[in-house]
């Protein structure tokens, strides 16, 4: 097992911008219910049955990982948007060779197609909700991992404005995904 210092060294040795490691608490998958309740009885607290694991935030939320003043809600919305985009790539049209011998591989490929279809529909609804300009901004940062400075053309003032626009778009997207209530005007 690698210590936190070891993980930090690994993150530092990776090329800049590729890895943004943060530690998050997740439920311990190896812990049984009996062990959880025993530990909770012996030493109660909010972190019983959880492990601290390193998570590459760039893989989870794209370029939003480099923005310092993001909120947990922004992270959750960006992760959902990126997941929808990734799942939308599943189960696309493929050619069928009708002359090939059919072999039962016990894999239900229709489920993969349904997941992809649902994700494409939800992703398209989110893009329509945001509009072309705002959805393009969110896509470039969250999915394609572009920096705000690059999007704004290198200008400091324009990148600050782009950051504000991105946060507003993520706030509105949180309402669309029903992760937040409608903000007050």
Tab-separated table of C-alpha atoms in Angstrom:
chain	number	residue	atom	x	y	z
A	1	UNK	CA	0.000	0.000	0.000
A	2	UNK	CA	1.340	3.415	-0.931
A	3	UNK	CA	1.217	6.171	1.685
A	4	UNK	CA	-0.210	9.618	1.048
A	5	UNK	CA	3.327	10.935	0.610
A	6	UNK	CA	3.946	8.234	-1.999
A	7	UNK	CA	0.796	9.254	-3.858
A	8	UNK	CA	1.858	12.891	-3.783
A	9	UNK	CA	5.239	11.933	-5.250
A	10	UNK	CA	3.481	9.954	-7.990
A	11	UNK	CA	1.240	12.933	-8.745
A	12	UNK	CA	4.207	15.295	-8.798
A	13	UNK	CA	6.198	13.027	-11.110
A	14	UNK	CA	3.340	12.857	-13.617
A	15	UNK	CA	3.264	15.520	-16.275
A	16	UNK	CA	1.646	18.767	-15.154
A	17	UNK	CA	-2.075	19.115	-15.831
A	18	UNK	CA	-2.640	15.412	-16.405
A	19	UNK	CA	-3.231	14.457	-12.780
A	20	UNK	CA	-4.869	16.441	-10.005
A	21	UNK	CA	-4.983	14.046	-7.058
A	22	UNK	CA	-7.410	14.677	-4.208
A	23	UNK	CA	-8.234	12.361	-1.351
A	24	UNK	CA	-11.884	11.459	-0.816
A	25	UNK	CA	-13.632	9.251	1.716
A	26	UNK	CA	-15.482	6.320	0.146
A	27	UNK	CA	-17.223	3.319	1.734
A	28	UNK	CA	-14.860	0.409	2.396
A	29	UNK	CA	-15.949	-2.351	-0.023
A	30	UNK	CA	-14.214	-5.048	2.045
A	31	UNK	CA	-16.075	-4.271	5.268
A	32	UNK	CA	-18.995	-6.498	6.214
A	33	UNK	CA	-22.141	-5.142	7.818
A	34	UNK	CA	-21.278	-6.835	11.130
A	35	UNK	CA	-17.807	-5.274	11.175
A	36	UNK	CA	-19.261	-1.863	10.325
A	37	UNK	CA	-21.781	-1.975	13.169
A	38	UNK	CA	-19.128	-3.232	15.629
A	39	UNK	CA	-16.735	-0.414	14.721
A	40	UNK	CA	-19.569	2.085	14.907
A	41	UNK	CA	-20.510	0.826	18.380
A	42	UNK	CA	-16.903	0.867	19.621
A	43	UNK	CA	-15.897	4.251	18.175
A	44	UNK	CA	-18.799	6.276	16.738
A	45	UNK	CA	-18.083	8.965	14.209
A	46	UNK	CA	-18.863	10.096	10.664
A	47	UNK	CA	-15.927	8.257	9.053
A	48	UNK	CA	-16.642	4.746	10.308
A	49	UNK	CA	-16.375	2.256	7.455
A	50	UNK	CA	-14.758	4.694	5.040
A	51	UNK	CA	-11.364	4.770	3.362
A	52	UNK	CA	-9.343	7.709	2.126
A	53	UNK	CA	-8.563	7.050	-1.533
A	54	UNK	CA	-6.728	9.133	-4.137
A	55	UNK	CA	-8.934	10.298	-7.003
A	56	UNK	CA	-7.658	11.846	-10.229
A	57	UNK	CA	-9.963	14.850	-10.474
A	58	UNK	CA	-9.038	15.515	-14.122
A	59	UNK	CA	-10.536	12.139	-15.043
A	60	UNK	CA	-13.648	12.945	-13.009
A	61	UNK	CA	-14.366	16.598	-13.853
A	62	UNK	CA	-11.909	17.549	-16.602
A	63	UNK	CA	-10.488	21.065	-16.641
A	64	UNK	CA	-12.720	22.120	-13.759
A	65	UNK	CA	-10.141	20.410	-11.526
A	66	UNK	CA	-7.758	23.343	-12.101
A	67	UNK	CA	-10.314	25.951	-10.999
A	68	UNK	CA	-9.777	26.744	-7.322
A	69	UNK	CA	-13.098	28.390	-6.422
A	70	UNK	CA	-15.343	25.519	-7.501
A	71	UNK	CA	-17.955	24.075	-5.161
A	72	UNK	CA	-18.931	20.482	-4.459
A	73	UNK	CA	-22.097	21.106	-6.460
A	74	UNK	CA	-20.016	22.218	-9.449
A	75	UNK	CA	-17.952	19.045	-9.146
A	76	UNK	CA	-21.050	16.838	-8.987
A	77	UNK	CA	-22.657	18.534	-12.002
A	78	UNK	CA	-19.434	18.383	-14.032
A	79	UNK	CA	-18.985	14.696	-13.172
A	80	UNK	CA	-22.560	13.952	-14.269
A	81	UNK	CA	-22.159	15.930	-17.508
A	82	UNK	CA	-18.880	14.161	-18.315
A	83	UNK	CA	-20.390	10.758	-17.486
A	84	UNK	CA	-23.345	11.443	-19.801
A	85	UNK	CA	-20.949	12.406	-22.579
A	86	UNK	CA	-18.891	9.247	-22.084
A	87	UNK	CA	-21.953	6.994	-21.932
A	88	UNK	CA	-23.413	8.651	-25.015
A	89	UNK	CA	-20.535	7.109	-26.969
A	90	UNK	CA	-21.765	3.583	-26.140
A	91	UNK	CA	-23.851	1.425	-28.435
A	92	UNK	CA	-23.682	3.462	-31.605
A	93	UNK	CA	-24.635	2.148	-35.016
A	94	UNK	CA	-22.593	-0.811	-36.202
A	95	UNK	CA	-22.542	-2.864	-39.303
A	96	UNK	CA	-24.045	-6.342	-39.149
A	97	UNK	CA	-22.557	-9.204	-41.082
A	98	UNK	CA	-25.571	-11.405	-41.819
A	99	UNK	CA	-23.381	-14.119	-43.337
A	100	UNK	CA	-21.420	-14.610	-40.109
A	101	UNK	CA	-22.320	-17.473	-37.813
A	102	UNK	CA	-24.153	-16.257	-34.724
A	103	UNK	CA	-22.581	-17.313	-31.457
A	104	UNK	CA	-24.256	-16.836	-28.103
A	105	UNK	CA	-21.717	-14.989	-26.017
A	106	UNK	CA	-24.186	-14.491	-23.110
A	107	UNK	CA	-23.696	-10.744	-23.236
A	108	UNK	CA	-26.833	-8.731	-23.660
A	109	UNK	CA	-25.711	-6.023	-26.072
A	110	UNK	CA	-29.133	-4.399	-26.095
A	111	UNK	CA	-28.525	-3.162	-22.540
A	112	UNK	CA	-25.399	-1.315	-23.656
A	113	UNK	CA	-27.365	0.212	-26.527
A	114	UNK	CA	-30.123	1.310	-24.141
A	115	UNK	CA	-27.611	2.927	-21.776
A	116	UNK	CA	-26.066	4.801	-24.699
A	117	UNK	CA	-29.457	5.862	-26.050
A	118	UNK	CA	-30.606	7.174	-22.658
A	119	UNK	CA	-27.311	9.025	-22.183
A	120	UNK	CA	-27.526	10.583	-25.676
A	121	UNK	CA	-31.052	11.768	-24.934
A	122	UNK	CA	-30.112	13.212	-21.507
A	123	UNK	CA	-26.948	14.821	-22.884
A	124	UNK	CA	-28.870	16.425	-25.761
A	125	UNK	CA	-31.460	17.775	-23.307
A	126	UNK	CA	-28.704	19.292	-21.146
A	127	UNK	CA	-27.078	20.917	-24.190
A	128	UNK	CA	-30.439	22.323	-25.336
A	129	UNK	CA	-31.112	23.595	-21.816
A	130	UNK	CA	-27.808	25.480	-21.682
A	131	UNK	CA	-27.844	26.736	-25.254
A	132	UNK	CA	-25.067	26.576	-27.826
A	133	UNK	CA	-22.624	29.081	-26.340
A	134	UNK	CA	-22.846	28.007	-22.704
A	135	UNK	CA	-22.858	24.285	-23.513
A	136	UNK	CA	-19.783	24.817	-25.688
A	137	UNK	CA	-17.999	26.451	-22.750
A	138	UNK	CA	-18.903	23.601	-20.385
A	139	UNK	CA	-17.895	20.981	-22.969
A	140	UNK	CA	-14.531	22.587	-23.654
A	141	UNK	CA	-13.634	22.791	-19.962
A	142	UNK	CA	-15.239	19.646	-18.517
A	143	UNK	CA	-14.973	17.180	-21.405
A	144	UNK	CA	-12.031	18.408	-23.487
A	145	UNK	CA	-9.973	19.627	-20.490
A	146	UNK	CA	-9.241	23.100	-21.861
A	147	UNK	CA	-8.103	25.880	-19.541
A	148	UNK	CA	-10.117	29.066	-19.160
A	149	UNK	CA	-7.106	31.127	-20.206
A	150	UNK	CA	-6.853	29.186	-23.484
A	151	UNK	CA	-10.577	29.563	-24.146
A	152	UNK	CA	-10.389	33.300	-23.412
A	153	UNK	CA	-7.431	33.777	-25.741
A	154	UNK	CA	-4.813	34.351	-23.046
A	155	UNK	CA	-6.407	37.446	-21.533
A	156	UNK	CA	-6.602	37.551	-17.727
A	157	UNK	CA	-9.764	39.634	-17.589
A	158	UNK	CA	-11.488	37.494	-20.218
A	159	UNK	CA	-10.535	34.291	-18.401
A	160	UNK	CA	-12.072	35.635	-15.180
A	161	UNK	CA	-15.279	36.371	-17.098
A	162	UNK	CA	-15.190	32.904	-18.683
A	163	UNK	CA	-14.842	31.406	-15.193
A	164	UNK	CA	-17.907	33.324	-14.018
A	165	UNK	CA	-19.866	32.170	-17.071
A	166	UNK	CA	-18.782	28.572	-16.446
A	167	UNK	CA	-19.882	28.660	-12.796
A	168	UNK	CA	-23.244	30.180	-13.774
A	169	UNK	CA	-23.746	27.509	-16.439
A	170	UNK	CA	-22.911	24.756	-13.929
A	171	UNK	CA	-25.347	26.288	-11.416
A	172	UNK	CA	-28.090	26.272	-14.050
A	173	UNK	CA	-27.180	22.739	-15.065
A	174	UNK	CA	-27.527	21.672	-11.418
A	175	UNK	CA	-31.123	22.875	-11.556
A	176	UNK	CA	-31.666	20.966	-14.814
A	177	UNK	CA	-30.205	17.757	-13.325
A	178	UNK	CA	-32.375	18.319	-10.222
A	179	UNK	CA	-29.297	18.489	-8.007
A	180	UNK	CA	-30.309	21.921	-6.744
A	181	UNK	CA	-33.463	23.968	-6.469
A	182	UNK	CA	-34.057	26.913	-8.734
A	183	UNK	CA	-31.873	29.855	-7.652
A	184	UNK	CA	-33.601	33.044	-6.560
A	185	UNK	CA	-33.475	35.922	-9.054
